[in-house]
PDB file of C-alpha atoms and ligand atoms in Angstrom:
ATOM      1  CA  MET L   1     139.165 154.493 154.469  1.00 53.00           C
ATOM      2  CA  ALA L   2     136.956 153.605 157.472  1.00 53.00           C
ATOM      3  CA  LEU L   3     137.838 150.353 159.211  1.00 53.00           C
ATOM      4  CA  PRO L   4     135.060 147.825 159.711  1.00 62.00           C
ATOM      5  CA  SER L   5     133.355 148.407 163.044  1.00 66.00           C
ATOM      6  CA  SER L   6     134.770 146.410 165.933  1.00 78.00           C
ATOM      7  CA  ARG L   7     131.424 145.044 167.076  1.00 89.00           C
ATOM      8  CA  GLU L   8     131.434 141.734 168.885  1.00 93.00           C
ATOM      9  CA  LYS L   9     131.174 138.744 166.548  1.00 94.00           C
ATOM     10  CA  THR L  10     127.973 136.720 166.556  1.00 97.00           C
ATOM     11  CA  ILE L  11     128.040 133.065 167.559  1.00 96.00           C
ATOM     12  CA  GLY L  12     127.599 132.142 163.899  1.00 95.00           C
ATOM     13  CA  GLU L  13     130.511 134.313 162.789  1.00 95.00           C
ATOM     14  CA  ASN L  14     132.690 132.845 165.536  1.00 94.00           C
ATOM     15  CA  PHE L  15     131.717 129.305 164.593  1.00 93.00           C
ATOM     16  CA  GLN L  16     132.483 129.937 160.932  1.00 94.00           C
ATOM     17  CA  ALA L  17     135.821 131.597 161.769  1.00 92.00           C
ATOM     18  CA  GLN L  18     136.926 129.021 164.328  1.00 90.00           C
ATOM     19  CA  THR L  19     136.144 126.078 162.083  1.00 91.00           C
ATOM     20  CA  LYS L  20     137.975 127.439 159.034  1.00 91.00           C
ATOM     21  CA  TYR L  21     140.518 125.181 157.415  1.00 89.00           C
ATOM     22  CA  ARG L  22     143.709 127.135 156.837  1.00 90.00           C
ATOM     23  CA  ARG L  23     146.623 126.140 154.642  1.00 93.00           C
ATOM     24  CA  GLY L  24     149.353 124.541 156.740  1.00 90.00           C
ATOM     25  CA  ALA L  25     147.124 124.237 159.803  1.00 86.00           C
ATOM     26  CA  LEU L  26     144.841 121.293 159.132  1.00 86.00           C
ATOM     27  CA  PRO L  27     143.920 119.440 162.340  1.00 81.00           C
ATOM     28  CA  PRO L  28     145.518 115.981 162.463  1.00 81.00           C
ATOM     29  CA  LYS L  29     143.186 113.009 161.989  1.00 78.00           C
ATOM     30  CA  THR L  30     143.153 110.673 164.973  1.00 77.00           C
ATOM     31  CA  GLY L  31     142.467 107.540 162.918  1.00 75.00           C
ATOM     32  CA  LYS L  32     140.172 106.376 165.712  1.00 74.00           C
ATOM     33  CA  ALA L  33     137.672 103.706 164.620  1.00 72.00           C
ATOM     34  CA  VAL L  34     134.073 104.750 165.255  1.00 76.00           C
ATOM     35  CA  SER L  35     130.842 102.806 164.913  1.00 78.00           C
ATOM     36  CA  PRO L  36     128.935 104.028 161.871  1.00 83.00           C
ATOM     37  CA  PHE L  37     125.569 102.904 163.259  1.00 88.00           C
ATOM     38  CA  LYS L  38     123.672 103.312 166.457  1.00 93.00           C
ATOM     39  CA  VAL L  39     122.852  99.965 168.012  1.00 88.00           C
ATOM     40  CA  TYR L  40     120.021  99.517 170.509  1.00 93.00           C
ATOM     41  CA  ALA L  41     120.595  96.600 172.852  1.00 88.00           C
ATOM     42  CA  ASN L  42     116.942  96.229 173.878  1.00 92.00           C
ATOM     43  CA  PRO L  43     114.368  98.116 171.812  1.00 94.00           C
ATOM     44  CA  LEU L  44     110.756  97.456 172.896  1.00 95.00           C
ATOM     45  CA  GLU L  45     110.128  95.837 169.538  1.00 95.00           C
ATOM     46  CA  VAL L  46     111.721  95.638 166.091  1.00 96.00           C
ATOM     47  CA  ALA L  47     109.252  95.901 163.206  1.00 95.00           C
ATOM     48  CA  ALA L  48     110.374  95.148 159.665  1.00 96.00           C
ATOM     49  CA  LEU L  49     109.101  97.712 157.151  1.00 97.00           C
ATOM     50  CA  PRO L  50     107.590  96.770 153.779  1.00 96.00           C
ATOM     51  CA  VAL L  51     110.250  96.390 151.082  1.00 97.00           C
ATOM     52  CA  PRO L  52     110.604  99.777 149.334  1.00 96.00           C
ATOM     53  CA  GLU L  53     110.325 100.278 145.577  1.00 94.00           C
ATOM     54  CA  LEU L  54     113.785 100.910 144.134  1.00 93.00           C
ATOM     55  CA  SER L  55     112.630 101.837 140.648  1.00 92.00           C
ATOM     56  CA  GLY L  56     109.762 103.506 138.837  1.00 90.00           C
ATOM     57  CA  GLY L  57     107.927 106.479 140.230  1.00 90.00           C
ATOM     58  CA  LYS L  58     107.013 109.695 138.498  1.00 87.00           C
ATOM     59  CA  GLY L  59     110.567 110.662 137.651  1.00 93.00           C
ATOM     60  CA  LEU L  60     112.933 113.083 139.333  1.00 95.00           C
ATOM     61  CA  TRP L  61     112.289 116.054 137.046  1.00 95.00           C
ATOM     62  CA  GLY L  62     108.544 115.843 137.492  1.00 94.00           C
ATOM     63  CA  THR L  63     108.951 115.556 141.260  1.00 95.00           C
ATOM     64  CA  LEU L  64     111.292 118.553 141.408  1.00 96.00           C
ATOM     65  CA  ALA L  65     108.891 120.561 139.268  1.00 95.00           C
ATOM     66  CA  THR L  66     105.843 119.795 141.443  1.00 94.00           C
ATOM     67  CA  THR L  67     104.642 122.823 143.380  1.00 92.00           C
ATOM     68  CA  ARG L  68     104.638 121.689 146.992  1.00 90.00           C
ATOM     69  CA  GLU L  69     101.641 123.819 147.942  1.00 87.00           C
ATOM     70  CA  SER L  70      99.547 121.780 145.463  1.00 89.00           C
ATOM     71  CA  ILE L  71      99.698 118.795 147.849  1.00 90.00           C
ATOM     72  CA  PRO L  72      96.798 118.866 150.333  1.00 87.00           C
ATOM     73  CA  GLU L  73      97.672 118.788 154.034  1.00 85.00           C
ATOM     74  CA  GLY L  74      96.581 116.118 156.435  1.00 81.00           C
ATOM     75  CA  GLY L  75      96.451 113.173 154.029  1.00 75.00           C
ATOM     76  CA  ARG L  76      96.315 109.565 155.216  1.00 82.00           C
ATOM     77  CA  LEU L  77      99.708 108.099 155.966  1.00 94.00           C
ATOM     78  CA  ARG L  78     100.296 104.397 155.325  1.00 96.00           C
ATOM     79  CA  GLN L  79     103.097 102.175 156.511  1.00 97.00           C
ATOM     80  CA  GLY L  80     104.232 101.675 152.896  1.00 97.00           C
ATOM     81  CA  ASP L  81     104.594 105.452 152.432  1.00 96.00           C
ATOM     82  CA  VAL L  82     106.763 105.715 155.503  1.00 97.00           C
ATOM     83  CA  SER L  83     108.835 102.744 154.402  1.00 98.00           C
ATOM     84  CA  GLN L  84     109.439 104.373 151.019  1.00 98.00           C
ATOM     85  CA  LEU L  85     110.232 107.766 152.520  1.00 98.00           C
ATOM     86  CA  LEU L  86     112.654 106.412 155.134  1.00 98.00           C
ATOM     87  CA  TRP L  87     114.494 104.407 152.504  1.00 98.00           C
ATOM     88  CA  ALA L  88     114.650 107.411 150.148  1.00 98.00           C
ATOM     89  CA  SER L  89     115.969 109.608 152.924  1.00 98.00           C
ATOM     90  CA  SER L  90     118.300 107.374 154.885  1.00 98.00           C
ATOM     91  CA  GLY L  91     118.521 103.980 153.197  1.00 97.00           C
ATOM     92  CA  PHE L  92     121.107 102.414 150.932  1.00 97.00           C
ATOM     93  CA  THR L  93     121.767 102.467 147.194  1.00 95.00           C
ATOM     94  CA  TYR L  94     122.366  99.230 145.277  1.00 95.00           C
ATOM     95  CA  GLY L  95     126.083  99.727 145.849  1.00 94.00           C
ATOM     96  CA  GLY L  96     125.805 100.227 149.605  1.00 94.00           C
ATOM     97  CA  GLN L  97     126.092 104.029 149.728  1.00 95.00           C
ATOM     98  CA  ARG L  98     123.556 106.004 151.699  1.00 96.00           C
ATOM     99  CA  THR L  99     120.816 107.507 149.540  1.00 97.00           C
ATOM    100  CA  HIS L 100     121.676 110.998 150.815  1.00 97.00           C
ATOM    101  CA  ALA L 101     125.069 112.647 150.376  1.00 96.00           C
ATOM    102  CA  THR L 102     127.320 111.932 153.354  1.00 94.00           C
ATOM    103  CA  ALA L 103     130.416 113.653 154.663  1.00 88.00           C
ATOM    104  CA  VAL L 104     131.854 110.477 156.169  1.00 86.00           C
ATOM    105  CA  PRO L 105     131.507 106.887 155.029  1.00 84.00           C
ATOM    106  CA  LEU L 106     128.052 105.632 156.067  1.00 85.00           C
ATOM    107  CA  ALA L 107     127.015 109.012 157.547  1.00 87.00           C
ATOM    108  CA  GLY L 108     127.120 110.842 160.868  1.00 92.00           C
ATOM    109  CA  LEU L 109     123.327 110.920 161.016  1.00 97.00           C
ATOM    110  CA  GLU L 110     120.643 108.883 162.720  1.00 98.00           C
ATOM    111  CA  THR L 111     116.987 108.934 161.692  1.00 98.00           C
ATOM    112  CA  TYR L 112     113.950 108.692 163.969  1.00 98.00           C
ATOM    113  CA  LEU L 113     110.233 108.480 163.299  1.00 98.00           C
ATOM    114  CA  VAL L 114     107.704 110.064 165.643  1.00 98.00           C
ATOM    115  CA  VAL L 115     104.325 108.509 164.922  1.00 98.00           C
ATOM    116  CA  ARG L 116     100.923 110.038 165.646  1.00 97.00           C
ATOM    117  CA  GLN L 117      98.721 108.363 163.029  1.00 96.00           C
ATOM    118  CA  ILE L 118     100.132 105.857 160.580  1.00 96.00           C
ATOM    119  CA  GLU L 119      98.070 102.888 159.457  1.00 93.00           C
ATOM    120  CA  ASP L 120      99.342  99.673 161.080  1.00 92.00           C
ATOM    121  CA  VAL L 121     101.964 101.461 163.188  1.00 95.00           C
ATOM    122  CA  PHE L 122     101.450 102.145 166.902  1.00 96.00           C
ATOM    123  CA  PRO L 123     101.938 105.742 168.013  1.00 97.00           C
ATOM    124  CA  GLY L 124     105.288 106.402 169.666  1.00 98.00           C
ATOM    125  CA  VAL L 125     108.917 107.069 168.878  1.00 98.00           C
ATOM    126  CA  TYR L 126     111.003 104.787 166.671  1.00 98.00           C
ATOM    127  CA  HIS L 127     114.597 104.631 165.485  1.00 98.00           C
ATOM    128  CA  TYR L 128     115.070 103.784 161.810  1.00 98.00           C
ATOM    129  CA  ASN L 129     117.560 100.973 161.324  1.00 97.00           C
ATOM    130  CA  PRO L 130     118.725 101.338 157.709  1.00 97.00           C
ATOM    131  CA  ARG L 131     120.643  98.062 157.565  1.00 95.00           C
ATOM    132  CA  GLU L 132     117.552  96.029 158.422  1.00 95.00           C
ATOM    133  CA  HIS L 133     115.088  98.565 156.969  1.00 97.00           C
ATOM    134  CA  ALA L 134     113.218  98.228 160.243  1.00 97.00           C
ATOM    135  CA  LEU L 135     111.795 100.399 162.989  1.00 98.00           C
ATOM    136  CA  GLU L 136     113.063  99.978 166.530  1.00 98.00           C
ATOM    137  CA  HIS L 137     110.333 100.990 168.943  1.00 97.00           C
ATOM    138  CA  LEU L 138     111.774 103.214 171.688  1.00 97.00           C
ATOM    139  CA  VAL L 139     108.782 104.961 173.290  1.00 96.00           C
ATOM    140  CA  GLN L 140     105.257 103.575 173.474  1.00 96.00           C
ATOM    141  CA  THR L 141     103.427 106.619 174.778  1.00 96.00           C
ATOM    142  CA  GLU L 142     101.429 108.842 172.417  1.00 97.00           C
ATOM    143  CA  PRO L 143     103.925 111.606 171.472  1.00 98.00           C
ATOM    144  CA  SER L 144     101.632 114.431 170.238  1.00 97.00           C
ATOM    145  CA  LEU L 145     102.007 116.737 173.220  1.00 98.00           C
ATOM    146  CA  GLU L 146     105.759 116.389 173.445  1.00 98.00           C
ATOM    147  CA  LEU L 147     106.162 116.788 169.665  1.00 98.00           C
ATOM    148  CA  ALA L 148     104.031 119.941 169.543  1.00 98.00           C
ATOM    149  CA  ASP L 149     105.859 121.362 172.564  1.00 98.00           C
ATOM    150  CA  ALA L 150     109.276 120.616 171.078  1.00 98.00           C
ATOM    151  CA  LEU L 151     108.276 122.282 167.779  1.00 98.00           C
ATOM    152  CA  LEU L 152     107.775 125.620 169.557  1.00 98.00           C
ATOM    153  CA  ASP L 153     104.161 124.829 170.559  1.00 94.00           C
ATOM    154  CA  THR L 154     103.200 124.427 166.894  1.00 93.00           C
ATOM    155  CA  ASP L 155      99.735 123.238 165.878  1.00 94.00           C
ATOM    156  CA  ILE L 156     100.445 119.719 164.629  1.00 94.00           C
ATOM    157  CA  SER L 157      96.829 118.614 164.213  1.00 94.00           C
ATOM    158  CA  ALA L 158      97.422 117.909 160.488  1.00 93.00           C
ATOM    159  CA  CYS L 159     100.754 116.201 161.096  1.00 96.00           C
ATOM    160  CA  ALA L 160     100.553 112.400 161.042  1.00 97.00           C
ATOM    161  CA  ALA L 161     104.222 111.768 161.761  1.00 98.00           C
ATOM    162  CA  ALA L 162     107.605 113.433 161.874  1.00 98.00           C
ATOM    163  CA  VAL L 163     111.018 112.290 160.743  1.00 98.00           C
ATOM    164  CA  ALA L 164     113.799 113.619 162.970  1.00 98.00           C
ATOM    165  CA  TYR L 165     117.481 113.691 162.073  1.00 98.00           C
ATOM    166  CA  THR L 166     120.190 113.686 164.704  1.00 98.00           C
ATOM    167  CA  GLY L 167     123.949 113.798 164.373  1.00 97.00           C
ATOM    168  CA  LEU L 168     126.843 112.242 166.254  1.00 94.00           C
ATOM    169  CA  PRO L 169     129.822 114.586 165.984  1.00 91.00           C
ATOM    170  CA  GLY L 170     132.070 111.921 167.525  1.00 89.00           C
ATOM    171  CA  ARG L 171     131.624 109.843 164.379  1.00 89.00           C
ATOM    172  CA  ILE L 172     133.479 112.401 162.328  1.00 86.00           C
ATOM    173  CA  ASP L 173     137.222 112.270 162.726  1.00 75.00           C
ATOM    174  CA  ASP L 174     138.306 115.863 162.101  1.00 73.00           C
ATOM    175  CA  GLY L 175     140.827 116.035 164.907  1.00 69.00           C
ATOM    176  CA  ALA L 176     139.375 118.983 166.800  1.00 67.00           C
ATOM    177  CA  LYS L 177     135.808 117.781 166.077  1.00 68.00           C
ATOM    178  CA  SER L 178     134.507 121.316 165.700  1.00 79.00           C
ATOM    179  CA  ARG L 179     134.141 121.112 161.940  1.00 88.00           C
ATOM    180  CA  ALA L 180     132.073 117.979 162.392  1.00 91.00           C
ATOM    181  CA  TYR L 181     129.024 120.161 163.049  1.00 94.00           C
ATOM    182  CA  ARG L 182     129.321 121.725 159.599  1.00 94.00           C
ATOM    183  CA  TYR L 183     129.232 118.276 158.057  1.00 94.00           C
ATOM    184  CA  LEU L 184     126.337 117.099 160.193  1.00 95.00           C
ATOM    185  CA  TYR L 185     124.136 120.032 159.214  1.00 96.00           C
ATOM    186  CA  LEU L 186     124.956 119.498 155.552  1.00 97.00           C
ATOM    187  CA  GLU L 187     124.145 115.792 155.833  1.00 97.00           C
ATOM    188  CA  ALA L 188     120.873 116.512 157.599  1.00 98.00           C
ATOM    189  CA  GLY L 189     119.921 118.947 154.850  1.00 98.00           C
ATOM    190  CA  ALA L 190     120.738 116.335 152.223  1.00 98.00           C
ATOM    191  CA  ALA L 191     118.703 113.648 153.997  1.00 98.00           C
ATOM    192  CA  ALA L 192     115.777 116.004 154.587  1.00 98.00           C
ATOM    193  CA  GLN L 193     115.836 116.997 150.913  1.00 98.00           C
ATOM    194  CA  CYS L 194     115.696 113.333 149.871  1.00 98.00           C
ATOM    195  CA  ALA L 195     112.780 112.843 152.267  1.00 98.00           C
ATOM    196  CA  MET L 196     111.054 115.933 150.899  1.00 98.00           C
ATOM    197  CA  LEU L 197     111.397 114.627 147.331  1.00 97.00           C
ATOM    198  CA  ALA L 198     109.973 111.283 148.442  1.00 97.00           C
ATOM    199  CA  ALA L 199     107.080 113.062 150.151  1.00 97.00           C
ATOM    200  CA  VAL L 200     106.264 114.982 146.967  1.00 96.00           C
ATOM    201  CA  GLU L 201     106.504 111.781 144.935  1.00 96.00           C
ATOM    202  CA  LEU L 202     104.113 110.086 147.374  1.00 95.00           C
ATOM    203  CA  GLY L 203     101.720 113.041 147.364  1.00 94.00           C
ATOM    204  CA  LEU L 204     102.367 113.869 151.011  1.00 96.00           C
ATOM    205  CA  ALA L 205     102.589 117.396 152.365  1.00 96.00           C
ATOM    206  CA  ALA L 206     105.842 117.894 154.264  1.00 97.00           C
ATOM    207  CA  THR L 207     107.636 120.739 156.034  1.00 96.00           C
ATOM    208  CA  VAL L 208     111.297 120.920 157.008  1.00 97.00           C
ATOM    209  CA  ARG L 209     111.675 122.411 160.480  1.00 98.00           C
ATOM    210  CA  ALA L 210     114.850 123.652 162.062  1.00 98.00           C
ATOM    211  CA  GLU L 211     113.078 125.583 164.800  1.00 98.00           C
ATOM    212  CA  PHE L 212     112.640 123.490 167.918  1.00 98.00           C
ATOM    213  CA  TYR L 213     113.461 123.443 171.596  1.00 98.00           C
ATOM    214  CA  ASP L 214     116.616 121.347 171.407  1.00 98.00           C
ATOM    215  CA  ASP L 215     116.438 119.800 174.872  1.00 98.00           C
ATOM    216  CA  GLU L 216     112.745 118.928 174.533  1.00 98.00           C
ATOM    217  CA  LEU L 217     113.288 117.288 171.157  1.00 98.00           C
ATOM    218  CA  ALA L 218     116.314 115.419 172.517  1.00 98.00           C
ATOM    219  CA  ARG L 219     114.191 114.136 175.406  1.00 98.00           C
ATOM    220  CA  LEU L 220     111.462 112.967 173.036  1.00 98.00           C
ATOM    221  CA  LEU L 221     114.034 111.084 170.942  1.00 98.00           C
ATOM    222  CA  GLN L 222     115.763 109.707 174.053  1.00 97.00           C
ATOM    223  CA  ILE L 223     119.141 111.141 173.125  1.00 98.00           C
ATOM    224  CA  ASP L 224     121.524 113.056 175.394  1.00 98.00           C
ATOM    225  CA  GLY L 225     121.644 116.200 173.224  1.00 98.00           C
ATOM    226  CA  VAL L 226     125.434 116.397 173.496  1.00 96.00           C
ATOM    227  CA  SER L 227     127.103 113.331 172.009  1.00 94.00           C
ATOM    228  CA  GLU L 228     124.031 113.076 169.766  1.00 97.00           C
ATOM    229  CA  VAL L 229     122.299 116.318 168.799  1.00 98.00           C
ATOM    230  CA  PRO L 230     118.975 117.025 167.057  1.00 98.00           C
ATOM    231  CA  LEU L 231     119.504 118.660 163.645  1.00 98.00           C
ATOM    232  CA  CYS L 232     116.182 118.983 161.867  1.00 98.00           C
ATOM    233  CA  VAL L 233     112.680 117.582 161.592  1.00 98.00           C
ATOM    234  CA  LEU L 234     110.385 116.871 158.657  1.00 98.00           C
ATOM    235  CA  THR L 235     106.719 116.928 159.590  1.00 97.00           C
ATOM    236  CA  LEU L 236     104.489 114.846 157.324  1.00 97.00           C
ATOM    237  CA  GLY L 237     100.926 115.734 156.533  1.00 92.00           C
ATOM    238  CA  THR L 238     101.351 119.376 157.401  1.00 76.00           C
TER     239      THR L 238
HETATM  240  C1  FMN E   1     116.365 124.640 156.587  1.00 96.00           C
HETATM  241  C2  FMN E   1     114.908 124.932 156.740  1.00 96.00           C
HETATM  242  C3  FMN E   1     114.379 125.142 157.996  1.00 96.00           C
HETATM  243  C4  FMN E   1     113.019 125.404 158.171  1.00 96.00           C
HETATM  244  N1  FMN E   1     112.515 125.534 159.425  1.00 96.00           N
HETATM  245  C5  FMN E   1     111.176 125.710 159.580  1.00 96.00           C
HETATM  246  C6  FMN E   1     110.581 125.723 160.855  1.00 96.00           C
HETATM  247  O1  FMN E   1     111.249 125.534 161.854  1.00 96.00           O
HETATM  248  N2  FMN E   1     109.254 125.920 160.962  1.00 96.00           N
HETATM  249  C7  FMN E   1     108.464 126.074 159.858  1.00 96.00           C
HETATM  250  O2  FMN E   1     107.262 126.265 159.998  1.00 96.00           O
HETATM  251  N3  FMN E   1     108.988 126.055 158.627  1.00 96.00           N
HETATM  252  C8  FMN E   1     110.313 125.862 158.469  1.00 96.00           C
HETATM  253  N4  FMN E   1     110.837 125.774 157.215  1.00 96.00           N
HETATM  254  C9  FMN E   1     109.932 125.932 156.050  1.00 96.00           C
HETATM  255  C10 FMN E   1     109.942 127.365 155.565  1.00 96.00           C
HETATM  256  O3  FMN E   1     109.654 128.249 156.561  1.00 96.00           O
HETATM  257  C11 FMN E   1     108.921 127.600 154.492  1.00 96.00           C
HETATM  258  O4  FMN E   1     107.786 126.848 154.747  1.00 96.00           O
HETATM  259  C12 FMN E   1     109.446 127.197 153.224  1.00 96.00           C
HETATM  260  O5  FMN E   1     110.687 127.786 152.963  1.00 96.00           O
HETATM  261  C13 FMN E   1     108.445 127.615 152.186  1.00 96.00           C
HETATM  262  O6  FMN E   1     108.922 127.190 151.048  1.00 96.00           O
HETATM  263  P1  FMN E   1     108.366 125.890 150.322  1.00 96.00           P
HETATM  264  O7  FMN E   1     106.936 125.745 150.672  1.00 96.00           O
HETATM  265  O8  FMN E   1     108.613 126.275 148.930  1.00 96.00           O
HETATM  266  O9  FMN E   1     109.199 124.739 150.776  1.00 96.00           O
HETATM  267  C14 FMN E   1     112.179 125.495 157.041  1.00 96.00           C
HETATM  268  C15 FMN E   1     112.717 125.282 155.764  1.00 96.00           C
HETATM  269  C16 FMN E   1     114.054 124.967 155.613  1.00 96.00           C
HETATM  270  C17 FMN E   1     114.597 124.688 154.244  1.00 96.00           C
END
C-alpha cells in the first residue's frame, strides 16, 4: 500500500496537530487568576446604551428560518438596534452567563463597535462594556477609510457600523496557551452568530467577515494584535 505523501504540513495542519489533547499528556493548569474583563482607565466618554428588550421578538424559529438575502442592505441604524444587538451578542443572561457560548467563565472575548452612521451616536471606535451595557469611546475620528482598508479595501458604502470581536489568549488557562486560540475562534463564532440572529430579528443586513488585514484592524481597534488579537467582524447594513 502506498504511504501518504511526505509533503510539508500546512500551518493549519500543524496548528491542529500541535494543539491536540492526548491521553496522559494534558498540559497542567497554572491556576493563575486572570481578569475576565478589559478595563479602560480613561475612555474619552462612557455612553450608557438604551436598556435592551429581554423578551418578546419574532421568535427564534422564525428568525432562523428567515432568508438573510430578503433583508435590504443599507437600512437606517438606530442606537436602540445597536443596543439590542450588542446585548444579544455579548451581554448577560438573567443568571449572569454571557449570551453567547463561552469556553471560559465570562469569556475570552472583547467586543468593539466601529460607527459610521448610527442615529445619536458619534462616528468613531467604541468598546462595548457588557457589565454596564455601555459604550466606551476610544477613537473620535471618522473610521470609514481605516475600516474599508482593514477589510481588504472592501466597498463599505452600505455599511453603517461594524461589530468587531477580539480575543485575549492570556485569559484562557490551558497551560501551554496554544489551545486557547481554538477556544477564542469558537467563542467569536458563537458571538457573531448571536449578533447575526439579532440582526435578522431587527431586519438589518449583516455579513460575518473573517478576511481582514490583521495589523490594520488591530490598529483601528487600538489593540496590540498579540496579547489581544482580532478574530472576526460583523458589518451591519451590508
Ligand atoms: C466564518 C465566516 C467568515 C466569512 N468571511 C467573510 C469575509 O471575510 N468577507 C465576506 O465578504 N464574506 C465573508 N463571509 C460571508 C460569506 O462569504 C457568504 O456571504 C456567506 O457564507 C453567504 O451565506 P449567507 O448569505 O447565507 O450567510 C464569511 C462567513 C463566515 C461564516
